[in-house]
PDB file of C-alpha atoms and ligand atoms in Angstrom:
ATOM      1  CA  MET S   1      21.995  61.646  18.797  1.00  0.00           C
ATOM      2  CA  ASP S   2      18.985  59.989  20.495  1.00  0.00           C
ATOM      3  CA  ASN S   3      20.639  57.318  22.626  1.00  0.00           C
ATOM      4  CA  ALA S   4      17.739  54.972  22.155  1.00  0.00           C
ATOM      5  CA  ALA S   5      18.257  54.950  18.328  1.00  0.00           C
ATOM      6  CA  ILE S   6      20.362  52.040  17.199  1.00  0.00           C
ATOM      7  CA  LEU S   7      19.969  52.998  13.504  1.00  0.00           C
ATOM      8  CA  ARG S   8      19.369  56.339  11.891  1.00  0.00           C
ATOM      9  CA  THR S   9      19.046  57.393   8.292  1.00  0.00           C
ATOM     10  CA  GLU S  10      19.443  60.853   6.861  1.00  0.00           C
ATOM     11  CA  GLY S  11      17.941  61.686   3.408  1.00  0.00           C
ATOM     12  CA  LEU S  12      18.316  58.080   2.334  1.00  0.00           C
ATOM     13  CA  SER S  13      17.578  57.541  -1.368  1.00  0.00           C
ATOM     14  CA  LYS S  14      17.999  54.746  -3.826  1.00  0.00           C
ATOM     15  CA  THR S  15      17.553  54.927  -7.568  1.00  0.00           C
ATOM     16  CA  TYR S  16      17.727  52.031  -9.942  1.00  0.00           C
ATOM     17  CA  GLY S  17      18.637  52.450 -13.653  1.00  0.00           C
ATOM     18  CA  ASN S  18      18.563  55.768 -15.488  1.00  0.00           C
ATOM     19  CA  GLY S  19      16.794  57.674 -18.140  1.00  0.00           C
ATOM     20  CA  LEU S  20      13.394  56.195 -19.001  1.00  0.00           C
ATOM     21  CA  GLU S  21      14.260  53.118 -16.981  1.00  0.00           C
ATOM     22  CA  LYS S  22      14.873  55.159 -13.751  1.00  0.00           C
ATOM     23  CA  THR S  23      13.021  53.991 -10.696  1.00  0.00           C
ATOM     24  CA  ILE S  24      13.169  55.927  -7.482  1.00  0.00           C
ATOM     25  CA  ALA S  25      12.889  53.071  -4.966  1.00  0.00           C
ATOM     26  CA  LEU S  26      13.586  55.170  -1.855  1.00  0.00           C
ATOM     27  CA  ASP S  27      13.131  58.904  -1.756  1.00  0.00           C
ATOM     28  CA  ASN S  28      14.708  60.943   1.006  1.00  0.00           C
ATOM     29  CA  VAL S  29      13.943  58.752   3.954  1.00  0.00           C
ATOM     30  CA  ASP S  30      14.729  60.010   7.488  1.00  0.00           C
ATOM     31  CA  LEU S  31      14.261  57.325  10.049  1.00  0.00           C
ATOM     32  CA  GLN S  32      15.274  56.594  13.678  1.00  0.00           C
ATOM     33  CA  ILE S  33      15.019  52.979  14.829  1.00  0.00           C
ATOM     34  CA  THR S  34      14.570  52.410  18.520  1.00  0.00           C
ATOM     35  CA  ARG S  35      16.860  49.897  20.164  1.00  0.00           C
ATOM     36  CA  GLY S  36      15.451  46.614  21.452  1.00  0.00           C
ATOM     37  CA  LYS S  37      12.042  46.906  19.693  1.00  0.00           C
ATOM     38  CA  LEU S  38      10.289  45.649  16.716  1.00  0.00           C
ATOM     39  CA  LEU S  39       9.707  48.066  13.835  1.00  0.00           C
ATOM     40  CA  ALA S  40       7.230  47.068  11.102  1.00  0.00           C
ATOM     41  CA  VAL S  41       7.937  48.429   7.665  1.00  0.00           C
ATOM     42  CA  CYS S  42       4.607  48.404   5.845  1.00  0.00           C
ATOM     43  CA  GLY S  43       3.443  49.344   2.360  1.00  0.00           C
ATOM     44  CA  PRO S  44       2.237  47.869  -0.850  1.00  0.00           C
ATOM     45  CA  SER S  45       4.378  45.824  -3.173  1.00  0.00           C
ATOM     46  CA  GLY S  46       6.954  48.043  -4.876  1.00  0.00           C
ATOM     47  CA  SER S  47       6.864  50.753  -2.158  1.00  0.00           C
ATOM     48  CA  GLY S  48      10.546  50.208  -1.282  1.00  0.00           C
ATOM     49  CA  LYS S  49      10.471  47.878   1.742  1.00  0.00           C
ATOM     50  CA  THR S  50      13.070  45.421   0.459  1.00  0.00           C
ATOM     51  CA  THR S  51      15.346  48.209  -0.813  1.00  0.00           C
ATOM     52  CA  LEU S  52      15.215  49.806   2.658  1.00  0.00           C
ATOM     53  CA  LEU S  53      16.108  46.530   4.332  1.00  0.00           C
ATOM     54  CA  PHE S  54      19.009  45.962   1.924  1.00  0.00           C
ATOM     55  CA  LEU S  55      20.407  49.360   2.676  1.00  0.00           C
ATOM     56  CA  LEU S  56      19.992  49.083   6.402  1.00  0.00           C
ATOM     57  CA  GLY S  57      21.773  45.643   6.338  1.00  0.00           C
ATOM     58  CA  GLY S  58      24.708  46.946   4.361  1.00  0.00           C
ATOM     59  CA  LEU S  59      23.804  44.654   1.408  1.00  0.00           C
ATOM     60  CA  ASP S  60      23.570  47.559  -1.013  1.00  0.00           C
ATOM     61  CA  LYS S  61      24.714  51.134  -1.142  1.00  0.00           C
ATOM     62  CA  PRO S  62      22.413  54.187  -1.175  1.00  0.00           C
ATOM     63  CA  THR S  63      22.429  56.496  -4.162  1.00  0.00           C
ATOM     64  CA  SER S  64      22.530  59.386  -1.726  1.00  0.00           C
ATOM     65  CA  GLY S  65      22.038  59.926   2.045  1.00  0.00           C
ATOM     66  CA  ARG S  66      23.580  58.291   5.071  1.00  0.00           C
ATOM     67  CA  ILE S  67      22.954  55.442   7.452  1.00  0.00           C
ATOM     68  CA  TYR S  68      24.392  55.427  10.979  1.00  0.00           C
ATOM     69  CA  PHE S  69      24.583  52.268  13.082  1.00  0.00           C
ATOM     70  CA  GLU S  70      25.375  52.911  16.750  1.00  0.00           C
ATOM     71  CA  GLY S  71      26.392  56.455  15.708  1.00  0.00           C
ATOM     72  CA  VAL S  72      28.994  55.183  13.108  1.00  0.00           C
ATOM     73  CA  GLU S  73      28.316  55.866   9.437  1.00  0.00           C
ATOM     74  CA  VAL S  74      28.013  52.575   7.644  1.00  0.00           C
ATOM     75  CA  SER S  75      26.819  53.878   4.246  1.00  0.00           C
ATOM     76  CA  ASN S  76      30.475  54.759   3.312  1.00  0.00           C
ATOM     77  CA  MET S  77      32.161  51.640   4.761  1.00  0.00           C
ATOM     78  CA  ASN S  78      34.169  49.408   2.424  1.00  0.00           C
ATOM     79  CA  GLU S  79      32.966  45.871   1.707  1.00  0.00           C
ATOM     80  CA  ARG S  80      35.532  44.245   4.080  1.00  0.00           C
ATOM     81  CA  ARG S  81      34.326  46.258   7.049  1.00  0.00           C
ATOM     82  CA  LEU S  82      30.711  45.954   6.120  1.00  0.00           C
ATOM     83  CA  SER S  83      30.923  42.143   5.851  1.00  0.00           C
ATOM     84  CA  LYS S  84      32.512  42.001   9.293  1.00  0.00           C
ATOM     85  CA  LEU S  85      29.729  44.193  10.709  1.00  0.00           C
ATOM     86  CA  ARG S  86      27.090  42.025   8.983  1.00  0.00           C
ATOM     87  CA  ARG S  87      28.605  38.921  10.474  1.00  0.00           C
ATOM     88  CA  LYS S  88      29.069  40.156  13.973  1.00  0.00           C
ATOM     89  CA  ALA S  89      26.048  42.407  14.456  1.00  0.00           C
ATOM     90  CA  PHE S  90      23.311  41.634  11.972  1.00  0.00           C
ATOM     91  CA  GLY S  91      20.957  38.684  11.403  1.00  0.00           C
ATOM     92  CA  PHE S  92      18.908  38.157   8.230  1.00  0.00           C
ATOM     93  CA  VAL S  93      15.657  36.474   7.375  1.00  0.00           C
ATOM     94  CA  PHE S  94      15.396  37.081   3.698  1.00  0.00           C
ATOM     95  CA  GLN S  95      13.601  35.189   0.862  1.00  0.00           C
ATOM     96  CA  ASN S  96      16.838  34.849  -1.132  1.00  0.00           C
ATOM     97  CA  TYR S  97      18.984  33.816   1.863  1.00  0.00           C
ATOM     98  CA  ASN S  98      17.902  30.259   2.241  1.00  0.00           C
ATOM     99  CA  LEU S  99      18.911  27.591   4.646  1.00  0.00           C
ATOM    100  CA  VAL S 100      21.718  25.409   3.413  1.00  0.00           C
ATOM    101  CA  ASP S 101      20.302  22.039   2.410  1.00  0.00           C
ATOM    102  CA  GLU S 102      23.729  20.287   2.490  1.00  0.00           C
ATOM    103  CA  LEU S 103      23.723  20.871   6.170  1.00  0.00           C
ATOM    104  CA  THR S 104      21.449  19.557   8.905  1.00  0.00           C
ATOM    105  CA  VAL S 105      18.989  21.907  10.696  1.00  0.00           C
ATOM    106  CA  LEU S 106      21.281  21.991  13.677  1.00  0.00           C
ATOM    107  CA  GLU S 107      24.295  22.772  11.584  1.00  0.00           C
ATOM    108  CA  ASN S 108      22.455  25.627   9.878  1.00  0.00           C
ATOM    109  CA  VAL S 109      21.820  27.340  13.172  1.00  0.00           C
ATOM    110  CA  MET S 110      25.400  26.663  14.303  1.00  0.00           C
ATOM    111  CA  LEU S 111      26.830  28.187  11.099  1.00  0.00           C
ATOM    112  CA  THR S 112      26.505  31.883  11.911  1.00  0.00           C
ATOM    113  CA  MET S 113      28.409  31.326  15.212  1.00  0.00           C
ATOM    114  CA  MET S 114      31.318  29.738  13.364  1.00  0.00           C
ATOM    115  CA  PHE S 115      33.360  32.861  12.975  1.00  0.00           C
ATOM    116  CA  GLU S 116      33.247  33.933  16.562  1.00  0.00           C
ATOM    117  CA  GLY S 117      35.751  31.413  17.896  1.00  0.00           C
ATOM    118  CA  LYS S 118      33.233  29.626  20.195  1.00  0.00           C
ATOM    119  CA  ARG S 119      33.743  26.063  21.085  1.00  0.00           C
ATOM    120  CA  ASP S 120      31.718  23.450  19.214  1.00  0.00           C
ATOM    121  CA  ALA S 121      29.866  22.366  22.354  1.00  0.00           C
ATOM    122  CA  GLU S 122      28.890  25.907  23.167  1.00  0.00           C
ATOM    123  CA  ARG S 123      27.593  26.522  19.623  1.00  0.00           C
ATOM    124  CA  LYS S 124      25.728  23.287  19.735  1.00  0.00           C
ATOM    125  CA  ASP S 125      24.069  24.074  23.083  1.00  0.00           C
ATOM    126  CA  ARG S 126      23.001  27.441  21.865  1.00  0.00           C
ATOM    127  CA  ALA S 127      21.638  25.984  18.571  1.00  0.00           C
ATOM    128  CA  GLU S 128      19.718  23.306  20.372  1.00  0.00           C
ATOM    129  CA  GLU S 129      18.197  25.762  22.851  1.00  0.00           C
ATOM    130  CA  LEU S 130      17.103  28.105  20.065  1.00  0.00           C
ATOM    131  CA  LEU S 131      15.515  25.250  18.096  1.00  0.00           C
ATOM    132  CA  ARG S 132      13.573  24.371  21.250  1.00  0.00           C
ATOM    133  CA  ARG S 133      12.470  28.019  21.512  1.00  0.00           C
ATOM    134  CA  VAL S 134      11.273  28.188  17.940  1.00  0.00           C
ATOM    135  CA  GLU S 135       9.456  24.844  18.468  1.00  0.00           C
ATOM    136  CA  VAL S 136      11.449  22.711  16.077  1.00  0.00           C
ATOM    137  CA  THR S 137      12.544  19.756  18.196  1.00  0.00           C
ATOM    138  CA  GLY S 138      13.371  16.197  17.261  1.00  0.00           C
ATOM    139  CA  LYS S 139      14.276  17.321  13.720  1.00  0.00           C
ATOM    140  CA  GLU S 140      17.761  18.679  14.376  1.00  0.00           C
ATOM    141  CA  ARG S 141      19.408  16.021  12.125  1.00  0.00           C
ATOM    142  CA  ARG S 142      17.095  16.549   9.183  1.00  0.00           C
ATOM    143  CA  ARG S 143      17.905  18.629   6.094  1.00  0.00           C
ATOM    144  CA  PRO S 144      15.921  21.883   5.843  1.00  0.00           C
ATOM    145  CA  SER S 145      14.024  20.629   2.793  1.00  0.00           C
ATOM    146  CA  GLN S 146      12.599  17.821   5.028  1.00  0.00           C
ATOM    147  CA  LEU S 147      10.733  20.427   7.134  1.00  0.00           C
ATOM    148  CA  SER S 148       7.511  22.280   6.507  1.00  0.00           C
ATOM    149  CA  ALA S 149       7.575  25.889   5.363  1.00  0.00           C
ATOM    150  CA  GLY S 150       6.667  27.112   8.706  1.00  0.00           C
ATOM    151  CA  GLU S 151       9.394  25.052  10.396  1.00  0.00           C
ATOM    152  CA  GLN S 152      11.994  26.173   7.896  1.00  0.00           C
ATOM    153  CA  GLN S 153      11.115  29.834   8.578  1.00  0.00           C
ATOM    154  CA  ARG S 154      11.362  29.262  12.288  1.00  0.00           C
ATOM    155  CA  VAL S 155      14.787  27.663  11.801  1.00  0.00           C
ATOM    156  CA  ALA S 156      15.734  30.722   9.788  1.00  0.00           C
ATOM    157  CA  VAL S 157      14.751  32.931  12.747  1.00  0.00           C
ATOM    158  CA  ALA S 158      16.824  30.703  15.064  1.00  0.00           C
ATOM    159  CA  ARG S 159      19.782  31.048  12.681  1.00  0.00           C
ATOM    160  CA  ALA S 160      19.375  34.834  12.467  1.00  0.00           C
ATOM    161  CA  VAL S 161      19.563  35.370  16.246  1.00  0.00           C
ATOM    162  CA  ALA S 162      22.097  32.561  17.060  1.00  0.00           C
ATOM    163  CA  ASN S 163      25.076  34.922  17.080  1.00  0.00           C
ATOM    164  CA  ARG S 164      23.269  37.414  19.295  1.00  0.00           C
ATOM    165  CA  PRO S 165      23.126  40.123  16.707  1.00  0.00           C
ATOM    166  CA  GLU S 166      22.074  43.658  17.696  1.00  0.00           C
ATOM    167  CA  LEU S 167      19.907  44.013  14.611  1.00  0.00           C
ATOM    168  CA  VAL S 168      17.727  41.425  12.872  1.00  0.00           C
ATOM    169  CA  LEU S 169      16.258  42.235   9.508  1.00  0.00           C
ATOM    170  CA  MET S 170      13.328  40.251   8.116  1.00  0.00           C
ATOM    171  CA  ASP S 171      11.798  40.605   4.703  1.00  0.00           C
ATOM    172  CA  GLU S 172       8.255  39.233   4.474  1.00  0.00           C
ATOM    173  CA  PRO S 173       8.914  36.491   6.935  1.00  0.00           C
ATOM    174  CA  THR S 174       5.323  35.216   6.702  1.00  0.00           C
ATOM    175  CA  GLY S 175       5.050  35.665   2.920  1.00  0.00           C
ATOM    176  CA  ASN S 176       4.783  31.904   2.254  1.00  0.00           C
ATOM    177  CA  LEU S 177       2.969  30.805   5.426  1.00  0.00           C
ATOM    178  CA  ASP S 178      -0.696  30.205   6.241  1.00  0.00           C
ATOM    179  CA  GLN S 179      -2.378  32.113   8.982  1.00  0.00           C
ATOM    180  CA  GLU S 180      -1.623  29.620  11.697  1.00  0.00           C
ATOM    181  CA  ASN S 181       2.015  29.365  10.865  1.00  0.00           C
ATOM    182  CA  SER S 182       2.302  33.125  10.502  1.00  0.00           C
ATOM    183  CA  GLN S 183       0.858  33.675  13.982  1.00  0.00           C
ATOM    184  CA  GLN S 184       3.179  31.108  15.497  1.00  0.00           C
ATOM    185  CA  LEU S 185       6.154  32.729  13.816  1.00  0.00           C
ATOM    186  CA  MET S 186       5.333  36.209  14.911  1.00  0.00           C
ATOM    187  CA  ARG S 187       4.640  35.099  18.478  1.00  0.00           C
ATOM    188  CA  LEU S 188       8.078  33.462  18.601  1.00  0.00           C
ATOM    189  CA  VAL S 189       9.587  36.671  17.059  1.00  0.00           C
ATOM    190  CA  ALA S 190       7.943  38.718  19.759  1.00  0.00           C
ATOM    191  CA  ASP S 191       9.455  36.412  22.474  1.00  0.00           C
ATOM    192  CA  MET S 192      12.865  36.803  20.760  1.00  0.00           C
ATOM    193  CA  VAL S 193      12.576  40.559  20.806  1.00  0.00           C
ATOM    194  CA  ARG S 194      11.915  40.431  24.541  1.00  0.00           C
ATOM    195  CA  GLU S 195      14.394  37.738  25.441  1.00  0.00           C
ATOM    196  CA  GLU S 196      17.344  38.491  23.147  1.00  0.00           C
ATOM    197  CA  GLY S 197      17.179  42.246  23.435  1.00  0.00           C
ATOM    198  CA  ALA S 198      17.841  42.653  19.730  1.00  0.00           C
ATOM    199  CA  THR S 199      16.225  45.231  17.468  1.00  0.00           C
ATOM    200  CA  PHE S 200      14.007  43.733  14.746  1.00  0.00           C
ATOM    201  CA  VAL S 201      13.046  45.459  11.487  1.00  0.00           C
ATOM    202  CA  VAL S 202      10.281  43.463   9.765  1.00  0.00           C
ATOM    203  CA  ALA S 203       9.093  44.330   6.213  1.00  0.00           C
ATOM    204  CA  THR S 204       5.539  42.958   5.819  1.00  0.00           C
ATOM    205  CA  HIS S 205       2.140  43.053   4.182  1.00  0.00           C
ATOM    206  CA  ASN S 206       0.746  41.114   7.048  1.00  0.00           C
ATOM    207  CA  LEU S 207      -1.903  43.258   8.848  1.00  0.00           C
ATOM    208  CA  GLU S 208      -1.794  41.304  12.018  1.00  0.00           C
ATOM    209  CA  ILE S 209       1.923  41.981  12.417  1.00  0.00           C
ATOM    210  CA  VAL S 210       1.401  45.559  11.545  1.00  0.00           C
ATOM    211  CA  ASN S 211      -1.362  45.933  14.145  1.00  0.00           C
ATOM    212  CA  GLU S 212       0.600  44.360  16.875  1.00  0.00           C
ATOM    213  CA  ALA S 213       3.989  46.042  16.144  1.00  0.00           C
ATOM    214  CA  PRO S 214       5.003  48.558  18.806  1.00  0.00           C
ATOM    215  CA  SER S 215       6.252  50.872  16.149  1.00  0.00           C
ATOM    216  CA  LYS S 216       5.778  51.067  12.445  1.00  0.00           C
ATOM    217  CA  ILE S 217       6.305  53.111   9.306  1.00  0.00           C
ATOM    218  CA  PHE S 218       4.364  53.080   6.118  1.00  0.00           C
ATOM    219  CA  LEU S 219       6.090  53.444   2.735  1.00  0.00           C
ATOM    220  CA  LYS S 220       4.447  54.700  -0.426  1.00  0.00           C
ATOM    221  CA  SER S 221       6.452  55.071  -3.575  1.00  0.00           C
ATOM    222  CA  GLY S 222       9.701  55.149  -1.560  1.00  0.00           C
ATOM    223  CA  ARG S 223       8.591  57.794   0.900  1.00  0.00           C
ATOM    224  CA  ILE S 224       7.546  57.467   4.518  1.00  0.00           C
ATOM    225  CA  VAL S 225       3.854  58.551   4.629  1.00  0.00           C
ATOM    226  CA  SER S 226       3.308  58.114   8.379  1.00  0.00           C
ATOM    227  CA  GLY S 227       5.123  56.863  11.377  1.00  0.00           C
TER     228      GLY S 227
HETATM  229  P1  ADP N   1       8.808  46.215  -1.964  1.00  0.00           P
HETATM  230  O1  ADP N   1       9.821  45.426  -1.177  1.00  0.00           O
HETATM  231  O2  ADP N   1       8.010  47.155  -1.151  1.00  0.00           O
HETATM  232  O3  ADP N   1       7.932  45.405  -2.797  1.00  0.00           O
HETATM  233  P2  ADP N   1      11.201  47.076  -3.542  1.00  0.00           P
HETATM  234  O4  ADP N   1      12.046  47.707  -2.602  1.00  0.00           O
HETATM  235  O5  ADP N   1      11.414  45.641  -3.949  1.00  0.00           O
HETATM  236  O6  ADP N   1       9.664  47.215  -2.977  1.00  0.00           O
HETATM  237  O7  ADP N   1      11.094  47.854  -4.846  1.00  0.00           O
HETATM  238  C1  ADP N   1      10.886  49.275  -4.924  1.00  0.00           C
HETATM  239  C2  ADP N   1      10.936  49.748  -6.360  1.00  0.00           C
HETATM  240  O8  ADP N   1      12.274  49.552  -6.891  1.00  0.00           O
HETATM  241  C3  ADP N   1       9.957  48.930  -7.324  1.00  0.00           C
HETATM  242  O9  ADP N   1       9.460  49.838  -8.186  1.00  0.00           O
HETATM  243  C4  ADP N   1      10.905  47.917  -7.895  1.00  0.00           C
HETATM  244  O10 ADP N   1      10.403  47.516  -9.214  1.00  0.00           O
HETATM  245  C5  ADP N   1      12.182  48.665  -8.044  1.00  0.00           C
HETATM  246  N1  ADP N   1      13.359  47.815  -7.931  1.00  0.00           N
HETATM  247  C6  ADP N   1      13.720  47.039  -6.918  1.00  0.00           C
HETATM  248  N2  ADP N   1      14.932  46.381  -7.175  1.00  0.00           N
HETATM  249  C7  ADP N   1      15.256  46.805  -8.368  1.00  0.00           C
HETATM  250  C8  ADP N   1      16.406  46.463  -9.192  1.00  0.00           C
HETATM  251  N3  ADP N   1      17.399  45.675  -8.812  1.00  0.00           N
HETATM  252  N4  ADP N   1      16.520  47.023 -10.415  1.00  0.00           N
HETATM  253  C9  ADP N   1      15.523  47.904 -10.874  1.00  0.00           C
HETATM  254  N5  ADP N   1      14.436  48.241 -10.144  1.00  0.00           N
HETATM  255  C10 ADP N   1      14.273  47.728  -8.930  1.00  0.00           C
END
């Protein structure tokens, strides 16, 4: 195996439904994802970006094909092992994975570190430092709904990296943001890639992200059309 690849897929396919309702969302995708970089997953709506991210993050199972994380097959892991892996090694910024409004902004960022047996003070220091880095300061005690969309999304990025995951998956992170907020978010994500050493996979329509990404793939009807 290529040592630089943190994730690798072999003939990855995902079909939803059957008969006339059948949709081939991913069709035989072979992919190697380089460690410590940002990979942009591009393509029109319905091309399979979200499906790919769900499979890579162990949130759904492929219909066929395999996924290896650090050389270990994850596509056949049981839910218990998968959820442990997700908690320890993955971070998510997904549309349907919102911040918890019953908690403060600071507590939201601390939450992902809860299972790692770190002391409260250590978790708090790390969360405060991350909130500074994503440029959300002075609002640590607020509820997420009291922040702007751009701030909420930056808190989501802080939360995703808090536990020092090896892999961060982001689905349309700039989907609800204006241009200025999108640019700020992606500049901070680029800093995170450099400083945290994590691998980021970002599904997006945003051409600015695509143009600046060091590596990218384009999906069309569930197939990689160019790399
Ligand atoms: P993208 O993220 O690029 O918009 P998706 O991965 O969401 O693409 O969807 C790929 C294809 O799979 C689309 O045709 C979509 O309608 C279909 N699809 C996605 N999720 C489901 C589902 N849960 N049930 C049935 N079809 C689905």
